[in-house]
Short mmCIF file of C-alpha atoms in Angstrom, two decimals:
data_model
loop_
_atom_site.label_atom_id
_atom_site.label_comp_id
_atom_site.label_asym_id
_atom_site.label_seq_id
_atom_site.Cartn_x
_atom_site.Cartn_y
_atom_site.Cartn_z
CA UNK A 286 60.88 -2.71 10.28
CA UNK A 287 60.21 -3.10 6.54
CA UNK A 288 57.68 -0.86 4.30
CA UNK A 289 55.63 -3.35 4.30
CA UNK A 290 55.75 -5.24 8.07
CA UNK A 291 52.13 -5.35 9.97
CA UNK A 292 53.11 -3.62 13.14
CA UNK A 293 51.10 -4.91 16.10
CA UNK A 294 49.14 -7.18 14.13
CA UNK A 295 51.09 -10.55 14.15
CA UNK A 296 51.66 -12.86 11.35
CA UNK A 297 49.03 -13.78 8.68
CA UNK A 298 46.27 -14.55 10.82
CA UNK A 299 44.11 -17.38 10.01
CA UNK A 300 39.98 -16.97 9.67
CA UNK A 301 39.93 -18.62 13.27
CA UNK A 302 42.13 -16.47 15.28
CA UNK A 303 42.13 -13.18 13.48
CA UNK A 304 40.43 -11.14 16.29
CA UNK A 305 43.03 -11.42 18.79
CA UNK A 306 46.04 -11.48 16.10
CA UNK A 307 44.74 -8.29 14.28
CA UNK A 308 44.47 -5.64 17.21
CA UNK A 309 46.68 -2.57 17.08
CA UNK A 310 48.74 -1.50 20.09
CA UNK A 311 47.24 1.71 21.54
CA UNK A 312 50.36 3.48 20.92
CA UNK A 313 50.77 2.42 17.13
CA UNK A 314 46.76 3.02 16.80
CA UNK A 315 47.62 6.85 18.09
CA UNK A 316 50.33 7.17 16.17
CA UNK A 317 48.19 6.14 13.24
CA UNK A 318 45.50 8.66 13.74
CA UNK A 319 47.84 11.88 14.84
CA UNK A 320 47.37 13.15 11.53
CA UNK A 321 43.70 13.57 11.64
CA UNK A 322 44.07 16.44 14.19
CA UNK A 323 45.71 19.13 11.46
CA UNK A 324 43.65 17.50 9.01
CA UNK A 325 40.18 18.28 10.88
CA UNK A 326 41.83 21.57 12.10
CA UNK A 327 42.04 22.52 8.47
CA UNK A 328 38.75 20.57 7.45
CA UNK A 329 36.55 23.20 10.11
CA UNK A 330 37.83 26.42 9.06
CA UNK A 331 37.05 25.38 5.17
CA UNK A 332 33.39 24.84 5.94
CA UNK A 333 32.59 27.24 8.80
CA UNK A 334 34.93 29.85 9.11
CA UNK A 335 36.90 30.66 5.48
CA UNK A 336 33.28 31.50 3.70
CA UNK A 337 32.33 34.20 6.35
CA UNK A 338 35.89 35.37 6.61
CA UNK A 339 36.26 36.17 2.75
CA UNK A 340 32.24 37.38 2.69
CA UNK A 341 33.50 39.50 5.54
CA UNK A 342 36.79 40.89 4.59
CA UNK A 343 37.14 40.98 0.95
CA UNK A 344 34.79 42.79 -1.69
CA UNK A 345 33.35 39.21 -2.72
CA UNK A 346 29.58 38.67 -2.40
CA UNK A 347 28.10 35.65 -0.19
CA UNK A 348 27.09 34.27 -3.32
CA UNK A 349 30.41 34.80 -4.97
CA UNK A 350 32.20 33.35 -2.15
CA UNK A 351 29.78 30.62 -1.99
CA UNK A 352 30.27 30.07 -6.20
CA UNK A 353 33.93 29.59 -5.29
CA UNK A 354 34.20 27.04 -2.41
CA UNK A 355 31.71 25.15 -4.26
CA UNK A 356 33.97 24.91 -7.41
CA UNK A 357 36.83 24.14 -5.59
CA UNK A 358 35.14 21.32 -3.68
CA UNK A 359 34.05 20.18 -7.17
CA UNK A 360 37.57 20.10 -8.53
CA UNK A 361 38.16 18.36 -4.84
CA UNK A 362 35.40 15.57 -6.24
CA UNK A 363 37.32 15.09 -9.40
CA UNK A 364 40.88 14.63 -8.23
CA UNK A 365 39.45 12.05 -5.52
CA UNK A 366 39.29 9.03 -7.82
CA UNK A 367 42.09 9.92 -9.88
CA UNK A 368 44.72 9.90 -6.63
CA UNK A 369 42.57 7.06 -5.05
CA UNK A 370 43.60 4.77 -8.55
CA UNK A 371 47.26 6.16 -8.13
CA UNK A 372 47.29 5.30 -4.29
CA UNK A 373 46.40 1.85 -5.32
CA UNK A 374 48.71 1.57 -8.47
CA UNK A 375 52.00 2.61 -7.40
CA UNK A 376 54.16 0.99 -4.55
CA UNK A 377 57.05 1.54 -3.10
CA UNK A 378 59.46 0.38 -0.07
CA UNK A 379 57.37 2.09 2.28
CA UNK A 380 54.21 0.47 0.90
CA UNK A 381 51.14 2.33 -1.48
CA UNK A 382 50.10 5.06 1.18
CA UNK A 383 52.74 6.63 3.19
CA UNK A 384 54.86 7.90 0.57
CA UNK A 385 51.66 9.88 -0.90
CA UNK A 386 50.85 11.17 2.83
CA UNK A 387 54.40 12.74 2.99
CA UNK A 388 54.10 13.96 -0.70
CA UNK A 389 51.19 16.12 0.35
CA UNK A 390 52.76 18.04 3.34
CA UNK A 391 54.74 20.58 1.25
CA UNK A 392 51.55 21.29 -1.01
CA UNK A 393 49.32 21.77 2.16
CA UNK A 394 51.75 24.31 3.91
CA UNK A 395 52.05 26.26 1.12
CA UNK A 396 48.70 26.66 0.24
CA UNK A 397 47.52 26.78 3.74
CA UNK A 398 49.61 29.88 4.07
CA UNK A 399 48.35 31.91 0.85
CA UNK A 400 44.30 30.65 1.73
CA UNK A 401 44.48 31.25 5.52
CA UNK A 402 46.78 34.58 5.37
CA UNK A 403 45.63 36.32 2.13
CA UNK A 404 47.22 39.40 1.02
CA UNK A 405 45.22 42.59 1.04
CA UNK A 406 43.09 43.25 -2.03
CA UNK A 407 42.77 39.35 -2.62
CA UNK A 408 39.97 38.74 -4.86
CA UNK A 409 37.98 35.71 -6.59
CA UNK A 410 41.34 34.49 -8.85
CA UNK A 411 43.52 34.26 -5.87
CA UNK A 412 41.21 32.82 -3.90
CA UNK A 413 40.01 30.19 -6.60
CA UNK A 414 43.78 29.68 -7.88
CA UNK A 415 44.86 28.77 -4.32
CA UNK A 416 41.91 26.44 -3.23
CA UNK A 417 42.65 24.21 -6.21
CA UNK A 418 46.26 23.72 -4.87
CA UNK A 419 45.31 22.87 -1.51
CA UNK A 420 42.53 20.55 -2.58
CA UNK A 421 45.27 18.42 -4.30
CA UNK A 422 47.23 18.25 -0.90
CA UNK A 423 44.29 17.51 1.01
CA UNK A 424 43.25 14.64 -1.30
CA UNK A 425 46.80 13.19 -1.39
CA UNK A 426 46.33 13.21 2.36
CA UNK A 427 43.12 12.15 3.12
CA UNK A 428 42.47 9.16 0.86
CA UNK A 429 45.81 7.81 1.42
CA UNK A 430 45.25 8.00 5.39
CA UNK A 431 41.86 6.59 5.12
CA UNK A 432 43.25 3.93 2.85
CA UNK A 433 46.35 2.70 5.26
CA UNK A 434 43.53 2.92 8.07
CA UNK A 435 41.10 0.42 6.38
CA UNK A 436 44.07 -1.67 5.62
CA UNK A 437 45.63 -1.74 9.09
CA UNK A 438 42.96 -4.70 10.11
CA UNK A 439 40.72 -7.50 8.47
CA UNK A 440 38.59 -7.61 12.08
CA UNK A 441 34.97 -6.21 12.06
CA UNK A 442 35.05 -4.39 15.36
CA UNK A 443 38.68 -3.46 14.97
CA UNK A 444 37.98 -1.25 12.09
CA UNK A 445 35.30 0.41 14.07
CA UNK A 446 38.32 1.08 16.87
CA UNK A 447 40.64 2.79 14.00
CA UNK A 448 38.22 4.74 12.74
CA UNK A 449 36.93 5.52 16.33
CA UNK A 450 40.40 6.75 17.37
CA UNK A 451 40.74 8.43 14.14
CA UNK A 452 37.44 10.35 14.45
CA UNK A 453 38.93 11.25 18.19
CA UNK A 454 41.71 12.92 16.88
CA UNK A 455 39.50 14.87 14.16
CA UNK A 456 37.40 15.98 17.07
CA UNK A 457 40.62 16.97 19.06
CA UNK A 458 41.72 18.85 16.28
CA UNK A 459 38.84 21.11 15.87
CA UNK A 460 38.48 21.27 19.71
CA UNK A 461 41.88 22.76 19.69
CA UNK A 462 41.51 25.35 16.87
CA UNK A 463 38.60 26.35 18.44
CA UNK A 464 40.32 26.95 21.86
CA UNK A 465 42.74 29.02 20.03
CA UNK A 466 40.76 32.48 19.36
CA UNK A 467 38.63 31.72 22.67
CA UNK A 468 42.28 31.98 24.34
CA UNK A 469 43.21 35.28 22.44
CA UNK A 470 39.92 36.59 23.22
CA UNK A 471 40.46 36.25 26.95
CA UNK A 472 44.25 37.07 27.07
CA UNK A 473 44.54 40.04 24.32
CA UNK A 474 42.98 43.10 23.65
CA UNK A 475 41.01 43.43 20.74
CA UNK A 476 43.21 45.56 18.79
CA UNK A 477 45.84 43.23 19.07
CA UNK A 478 44.02 40.00 18.36
CA UNK A 479 44.78 37.83 15.22
CA UNK A 480 42.28 36.77 12.96
CA UNK A 481 40.92 33.16 14.18
CA UNK A 482 41.55 31.81 10.87
CA UNK A 483 45.30 33.26 11.27
CA UNK A 484 45.59 30.84 14.01
CA UNK A 485 44.04 27.90 12.70
CA UNK A 486 46.11 28.08 9.73
CA UNK A 487 49.57 28.23 11.71
CA UNK A 488 48.12 25.16 13.71
CA UNK A 489 48.09 23.60 10.58
CA UNK A 490 51.17 24.76 9.19
CA UNK A 491 53.02 23.65 12.74
CA UNK A 492 51.54 20.62 13.38
CA UNK A 493 50.90 18.89 10.17
CA UNK A 494 54.24 17.71 9.44
CA UNK A 495 55.04 16.68 13.14
CA UNK A 496 52.17 14.63 13.10
CA UNK A 497 52.65 12.76 9.76
CA UNK A 498 56.46 12.09 10.59
CA UNK A 499 55.55 10.32 13.47
CA UNK A 500 52.80 8.32 11.64
CA UNK A 501 54.91 7.19 9.00
CA UNK A 502 58.29 6.46 10.91
CA UNK A 503 56.20 4.28 13.81
CA UNK A 504 53.52 2.34 11.80
CA UNK A 505 53.96 0.25 8.82
CA UNK A 506 51.39 -1.02 5.88
CA UNK A 507 50.01 -4.56 6.13
CA UNK A 508 50.73 -6.02 2.67
CA UNK A 509 47.57 -6.26 0.69
CA UNK A 510 47.32 -8.04 -2.99
CA UNK A 511 48.36 -5.77 -5.96
CA UNK A 512 45.37 -3.72 -7.27
CA UNK A 513 44.06 -3.86 -10.83
CA UNK A 514 43.85 -0.83 -13.13
CA UNK A 515 40.47 0.56 -12.73
CA UNK A 516 38.33 2.68 -15.79
CA UNK A 517 35.87 5.10 -14.95
CA UNK A 518 33.25 2.81 -17.39
CA UNK A 519 34.32 -0.11 -14.73
CA UNK A 520 33.52 2.33 -12.00
CA UNK A 521 30.06 3.07 -13.32
CA UNK A 522 29.62 -0.33 -13.91
CA UNK A 523 30.93 -1.31 -10.09
CA UNK A 524 28.14 1.41 -8.66
CA UNK A 525 25.45 0.07 -10.70
CA UNK A 526 25.85 -4.01 -9.42
CA UNK A 527 27.26 -3.05 -5.70
CA UNK A 528 24.09 -2.35 -3.43
CA UNK A 529 26.06 -1.78 -0.19
CA UNK A 530 28.35 0.61 -2.21
CA UNK A 531 25.03 2.47 -3.66
CA UNK A 532 23.72 2.65 -0.14
CA UNK A 533 26.60 3.53 1.62
CA UNK A 534 27.46 6.60 -0.91
CA UNK A 535 24.07 7.79 -1.22
CA UNK A 536 23.84 7.94 2.73
CA UNK A 537 27.28 9.92 2.88
CA UNK A 538 25.99 12.48 -0.01
CA UNK A 539 22.98 13.28 1.85
CA UNK A 540 24.76 13.48 5.27
CA UNK A 541 27.43 15.45 3.27
CA UNK A 542 24.22 18.35 2.10
CA UNK A 543 23.16 18.26 5.90
CA UNK A 544 26.13 18.73 7.65
CA UNK A 545 27.56 21.25 5.14
CA UNK A 546 24.48 23.39 5.43
CA UNK A 547 24.59 23.56 9.57
CA UNK A 548 28.49 24.18 8.94
CA UNK A 549 28.50 27.00 6.52
CA UNK A 550 25.53 28.70 8.42
CA UNK A 551 26.44 28.16 12.02
CA UNK A 552 28.15 31.53 12.34
CA UNK A 553 25.57 33.42 10.55
CA UNK A 554 23.13 31.58 13.12
CA UNK A 555 25.14 32.27 16.30
CA UNK A 556 25.89 35.82 15.23
CA UNK A 557 22.53 37.10 13.45
CA UNK A 558 19.71 35.04 15.18
CA UNK A 559 20.88 33.82 18.65
CA UNK A 560 22.98 37.24 19.36
CA UNK A 561 25.97 35.46 20.68
CA UNK A 562 28.88 37.43 19.83
CA UNK A 563 31.87 36.09 21.07
CA UNK A 564 30.44 33.05 22.39
CA UNK A 565 29.84 31.82 19.05
CA UNK A 566 33.54 29.73 18.98
CA UNK A 567 32.67 28.86 22.48
CA UNK A 568 29.70 27.01 21.29
CA UNK A 569 31.42 25.35 18.53
CA UNK A 570 33.82 24.07 20.94
CA UNK A 571 31.17 23.04 23.58
CA UNK A 572 29.69 21.30 20.48
CA UNK A 573 33.03 19.30 19.62
CA UNK A 574 33.66 18.30 22.82
CA UNK A 575 30.61 16.54 23.22
CA UNK A 576 31.44 14.85 20.39
CA UNK A 577 34.65 14.03 21.43
CA UNK A 578 33.39 12.56 24.86
CA UNK A 579 30.88 10.39 23.23
CA UNK A 580 32.91 8.70 20.44
CA UNK A 581 33.67 5.99 23.00
CA UNK A 582 29.45 5.10 23.50
CA UNK A 583 28.88 5.12 19.88
CA UNK A 584 32.15 2.66 19.44
CA UNK A 585 30.40 0.61 22.04
CA UNK A 586 27.10 0.69 20.67
CA UNK A 587 28.57 -0.09 17.07
CA UNK A 588 29.80 -3.55 18.73
CA UNK A 589 26.90 -4.19 20.29
CA UNK A 590 23.80 -3.67 17.65
CA UNK A 591 26.36 -3.54 14.41
CA UNK A 592 27.85 -0.47 12.64
CA UNK A 593 24.78 0.29 10.30
CA UNK A 594 22.07 -0.19 12.79
CA UNK A 595 24.37 2.47 15.07
CA UNK A 596 24.28 4.72 12.26
CA UNK A 597 20.65 4.53 12.12
CA UNK A 598 20.28 5.65 15.82
CA UNK A 599 22.67 8.14 15.27
CA UNK A 600 20.43 9.50 12.19
CA UNK A 601 17.54 9.24 14.07
CA UNK A 602 18.88 11.32 17.07
CA UNK A 603 20.27 14.18 15.05
CA UNK A 604 16.74 14.09 12.97
CA UNK A 605 14.97 14.67 16.36
CA UNK A 606 16.84 16.90 18.27
CA UNK A 607 18.03 19.52 15.60
CA UNK A 608 14.67 21.38 15.77
CA UNK A 609 15.55 22.61 19.74
CA UNK A 610 17.03 25.26 17.87
CA UNK A 611 13.90 26.83 17.54
CA UNK A 612 13.27 26.85 21.26
CA UNK A 613 16.47 29.28 22.51
CA UNK A 614 15.69 32.69 22.87
CA UNK A 615 18.25 35.50 21.89
CA UNK A 616 21.30 36.30 23.65
CA UNK A 617 21.16 32.96 26.28
CA UNK A 618 24.54 31.44 25.80
CA UNK A 619 24.05 28.69 28.58
CA UNK A 620 20.77 27.48 26.91
CA UNK A 621 22.73 27.56 23.55
CA UNK A 622 25.51 25.82 25.31
CA UNK A 623 22.88 23.09 26.66
CA UNK A 624 21.25 22.41 23.23
CA UNK A 625 24.81 22.31 21.25
CA UNK A 626 25.90 19.74 23.97
CA UNK A 627 23.16 17.59 23.08
CA UNK A 628 23.55 18.51 19.46
CA UNK A 629 27.25 17.20 19.58
CA UNK A 630 26.63 13.92 21.56
CA UNK A 631 26.72 11.63 18.07
CA UNK A 632 28.24 14.47 16.10
CA UNK A 633 31.23 12.15 15.03
CA UNK A 634 28.99 8.69 14.91
CA UNK A 635 28.48 9.17 11.11
CA UNK A 636 31.89 10.34 9.94
CA UNK A 637 33.54 7.21 11.44
CA UNK A 638 31.02 4.54 11.05
CA UNK A 639 30.57 5.30 7.27
CA UNK A 640 34.57 4.47 7.02
CA UNK A 641 34.54 1.61 9.02
CA UNK A 642 31.73 0.36 7.10
CA UNK A 643 32.95 1.20 3.89
CA UNK A 644 36.23 -1.46 4.56
CA UNK A 645 33.63 -3.95 4.74
CA UNK A 646 32.31 -2.89 1.47
CA UNK A 647 35.56 -3.55 0.19
CA UNK A 648 36.06 -6.87 1.64
CA UNK A 649 32.62 -7.64 -0.08
CA UNK A 650 33.85 -6.60 -3.72
CA UNK A 651 36.89 -8.35 -3.25
CA UNK A 652 35.08 -11.29 -2.50
CA UNK A 653 32.80 -10.77 -5.86
CA UNK A 654 35.39 -9.30 -8.24
CA UNK A 655 38.61 -10.65 -6.84
CA UNK A 656 39.93 -6.92 -7.03
CA UNK A 657 41.58 -4.84 -4.44
CA UNK A 658 40.34 -1.30 -4.51
CA UNK A 659 40.41 0.25 -1.09
CA UNK A 660 41.73 3.42 -2.54
CA UNK A 661 39.26 3.86 -5.13
CA UNK A 662 36.50 2.97 -3.00
CA UNK A 663 37.73 5.36 -0.11
CA UNK A 664 38.01 8.14 -2.80
CA UNK A 665 34.58 7.74 -3.88
CA UNK A 666 33.50 8.05 -0.18
CA UNK A 667 35.37 11.08 0.11
CA UNK A 668 33.96 12.19 -3.05
CA UNK A 669 30.40 11.70 -2.04
CA UNK A 670 30.73 13.71 0.96
CA UNK A 671 32.50 16.73 -0.76
CA UNK A 672 29.90 16.63 -3.55
CA UNK A 673 27.53 17.06 -0.28
CA UNK A 674 29.61 20.09 1.25
CA UNK A 675 29.75 21.56 -2.15
CA UNK A 676 26.31 21.72 -2.82
CA UNK A 677 25.39 22.57 0.48
CA UNK A 678 28.08 26.05 0.61
CA UNK A 679 27.12 26.96 -2.67
CA UNK A 680 23.07 26.74 -1.83
CA UNK A 681 23.77 28.44 1.86
CA UNK A 682 25.87 31.10 0.60
CA UNK A 683 23.30 31.80 -2.13
CA UNK A 684 20.59 31.51 0.34
CA UNK A 685 22.20 34.25 2.41
CA UNK A 686 22.03 36.90 -0.58
CA UNK A 687 18.38 36.03 -1.29
CA UNK A 688 17.23 36.26 2.05
CA UNK A 689 19.40 39.50 2.32
CA UNK A 690 21.31 38.36 5.58
CA UNK A 691 23.93 41.28 6.34
CA UNK A 692 26.08 40.15 9.62
CA UNK A 693 26.30 42.43 12.16
CA UNK A 694 23.86 44.67 11.03
CA UNK A 695 19.83 44.84 11.54
CA UNK A 696 18.05 42.20 9.74
CA UNK A 697 14.34 41.82 8.92
CA UNK A 698 12.52 39.29 10.98
CA UNK A 699 11.32 37.46 8.02
CA UNK A 700 15.30 37.06 6.78
CA UNK A 701 16.17 35.69 10.25
CA UNK A 702 13.48 33.14 10.35
CA UNK A 703 14.19 31.89 6.50
CA UNK A 704 17.65 31.28 8.23
CA UNK A 705 16.37 29.10 11.21
CA UNK A 706 14.20 26.89 8.63
CA UNK A 707 17.15 26.26 5.87
CA UNK A 708 19.32 25.67 9.13
CA UNK A 709 16.84 23.08 10.27
CA UNK A 710 14.66 21.81 8.14
CA UNK A 711 17.29 19.80 5.65
CA UNK A 712 19.09 18.41 8.47
CA UNK A 713 15.80 16.79 10.03
CA UNK A 714 14.50 15.49 6.68
CA UNK A 715 18.14 14.22 5.66
CA UNK A 716 18.61 12.40 9.07
CA UNK A 717 15.20 10.55 8.58
CA UNK A 718 16.02 9.67 4.85
CA UNK A 719 19.64 8.32 6.08
CA UNK A 720 18.00 6.50 9.02
CA UNK A 721 15.42 4.45 6.36
CA UNK A 722 18.32 4.05 4.06
CA UNK A 723 20.85 2.55 6.23
CA UNK A 724 17.59 -0.13 7.65
CA UNK A 725 17.95 -1.83 3.95
CA UNK A 726 21.71 -1.96 4.20
CA UNK A 727 23.03 -5.98 3.61
CA UNK A 728 26.02 -6.01 5.08
CA UNK A 729 26.54 -6.86 9.39
CA UNK A 730 29.37 -8.82 11.10
CA UNK A 731 28.22 -12.40 10.13
CA UNK A 732 28.65 -11.40 6.01
CA UNK A 733 31.52 -9.72 6.95
CA UNK A 734 33.72 -12.35 8.93
CA UNK A 735 32.53 -15.02 6.07
CA UNK A 736 33.86 -12.31 3.46
CA UNK A 737 37.02 -12.45 5.21
CA UNK A 738 37.30 -16.38 5.91
CA UNK A 739 36.89 -16.29 1.76
CA UNK A 740 39.53 -13.65 1.26
CA UNK A 741 42.22 -15.27 3.78
CA UNK A 742 41.54 -18.89 1.87
CA UNK A 743 42.57 -16.83 -0.84
CA UNK A 744 45.67 -15.94 0.15
CA UNK A 745 46.74 -19.23 1.76
CA UNK A 746 45.68 -21.07 -1.27
CA UNK A 747 47.75 -18.87 -3.40
CA UNK A 748 50.66 -19.16 -1.13
CA UNK A 749 50.31 -22.84 -1.30
CA UNK A 750 50.42 -22.59 -5.52
CA UNK A 751 53.51 -20.69 -5.22
CA UNK A 752 55.37 -23.08 -3.07
CA UNK A 753 54.29 -26.14 -4.86
CA UNK A 754 55.35 -24.63 -8.34
CA UNK A 755 58.39 -23.37 -6.66
CA UNK A 756 59.30 -27.20 -5.27
CA UNK A 757 58.37 -29.05 -8.52
CA UNK A 758 61.85 -29.08 -10.60
CA UNK A 759 61.29 -29.54 -14.42
CA UNK A 760 62.52 -33.07 -15.85
CA UNK A 761 65.53 -32.48 -18.26
CA UNK A 762 65.22 -33.62 -21.83
CA UNK A 763 68.51 -35.27 -21.60
CA UNK A 764 67.48 -37.61 -18.97
CA UNK A 765 66.29 -40.82 -20.02
CA UNK A 766 63.06 -42.30 -18.37
CA UNK A 767 62.81 -45.97 -18.87
CA UNK A 768 59.93 -48.50 -17.74
CA UNK A 769 58.00 -45.77 -15.75
CA UNK A 770 60.83 -45.76 -13.15
CA UNK A 771 60.48 -42.41 -11.25
CA UNK A 772 63.29 -40.32 -11.94
CA UNK A 773 66.58 -40.16 -9.59
CA UNK A 774 68.75 -37.20 -9.61
CA UNK A 775 72.74 -37.92 -9.02
#
């Protein structure tokens, strides 16, 4: 199989039969999605566990930890479009995506080890440096993997299936790394237990190279038009004139802020407000298992009503259920588990639907501009989400300092109430705004199919023109042509 083969997709489908011929086999689909598990196993502690770990185990204050994580995220935002352009521009015999994924692995392995297992006395400079290195590898991996997934199929619903399975593996990775500290809590005495972040780091180090090897060896890339070089000025102009892109990136930015606040404050809420102790990791596990189980129903809903309408339903559900946290009493793990089961129902809906919708926005731009800019568009999408998380982590950790929250110690009632309000109100407000924004999204299944027909026709026309040019032979100047008679070769 060549590097640009289209495994499981058949040959150059026409617009009429693209749905049937563009369906990936389940084996290829899961092989492609496998790296999502260690990706999420890294992403979860970067937001939830590591800020809390460095706040508790180093001399850094909560505000200083938040500032470092925020700066590192903004560095990640800067590298996203740059590496997205590189991913679009440079093609090898493997295609445009897989070699970048492979290149990211050694960078990730080293930086994960240094960040998740810091030496004693590690301070701000150490953390900042290794977070910067980690995010270079992270960007190479995530942007290339998402762009690869967007190009595997041109079909509207099949794209939801690809991103949905990827989201299931993302949630599975989160669930698995949360199970590790729970299991050690059951089977090892407290003095022998490794730190939860240490276990999470080793999971990434062991499984990332294995899953990447399976993915790149099992699934090829679809041949797509060579993208043109794209400058920052053109990118800004693109944002100004592309309304679907504006709406999607704005919604993703806001979602990143809301999700980042609740993620970075979760352990503080569970430990200091709800007094759940070691059950806190179990509660996260319940949340992600609920999200994993409900990905297939969300895919079904998106197929029934359309992707952007499914996002609206998801956002409204989130906004209306998060205030339930106000009703929870202290020290009641069963009620807390029930609440987080409800909250987790659509946990994975927004991320995979936004990524599936972005593939349609790429097609819309290709029709409008004639350029193929998948890598750039997915880099912009990951950038907005990371900006949201950067702002959220900086805000949340600074708010903890301002409220005077000291984890594991007695805190004032007013401080604990403030923590609850900061946890709940932004998520509630942002969810309603995102629902309103997506209600104005202009691209649906009908428009996407029309765009795919235009793009397919361009490919066929270009192929026909190339064949015509190759078959017409030029007339030799020395060949006499008389009386207008057609030329005949000996």
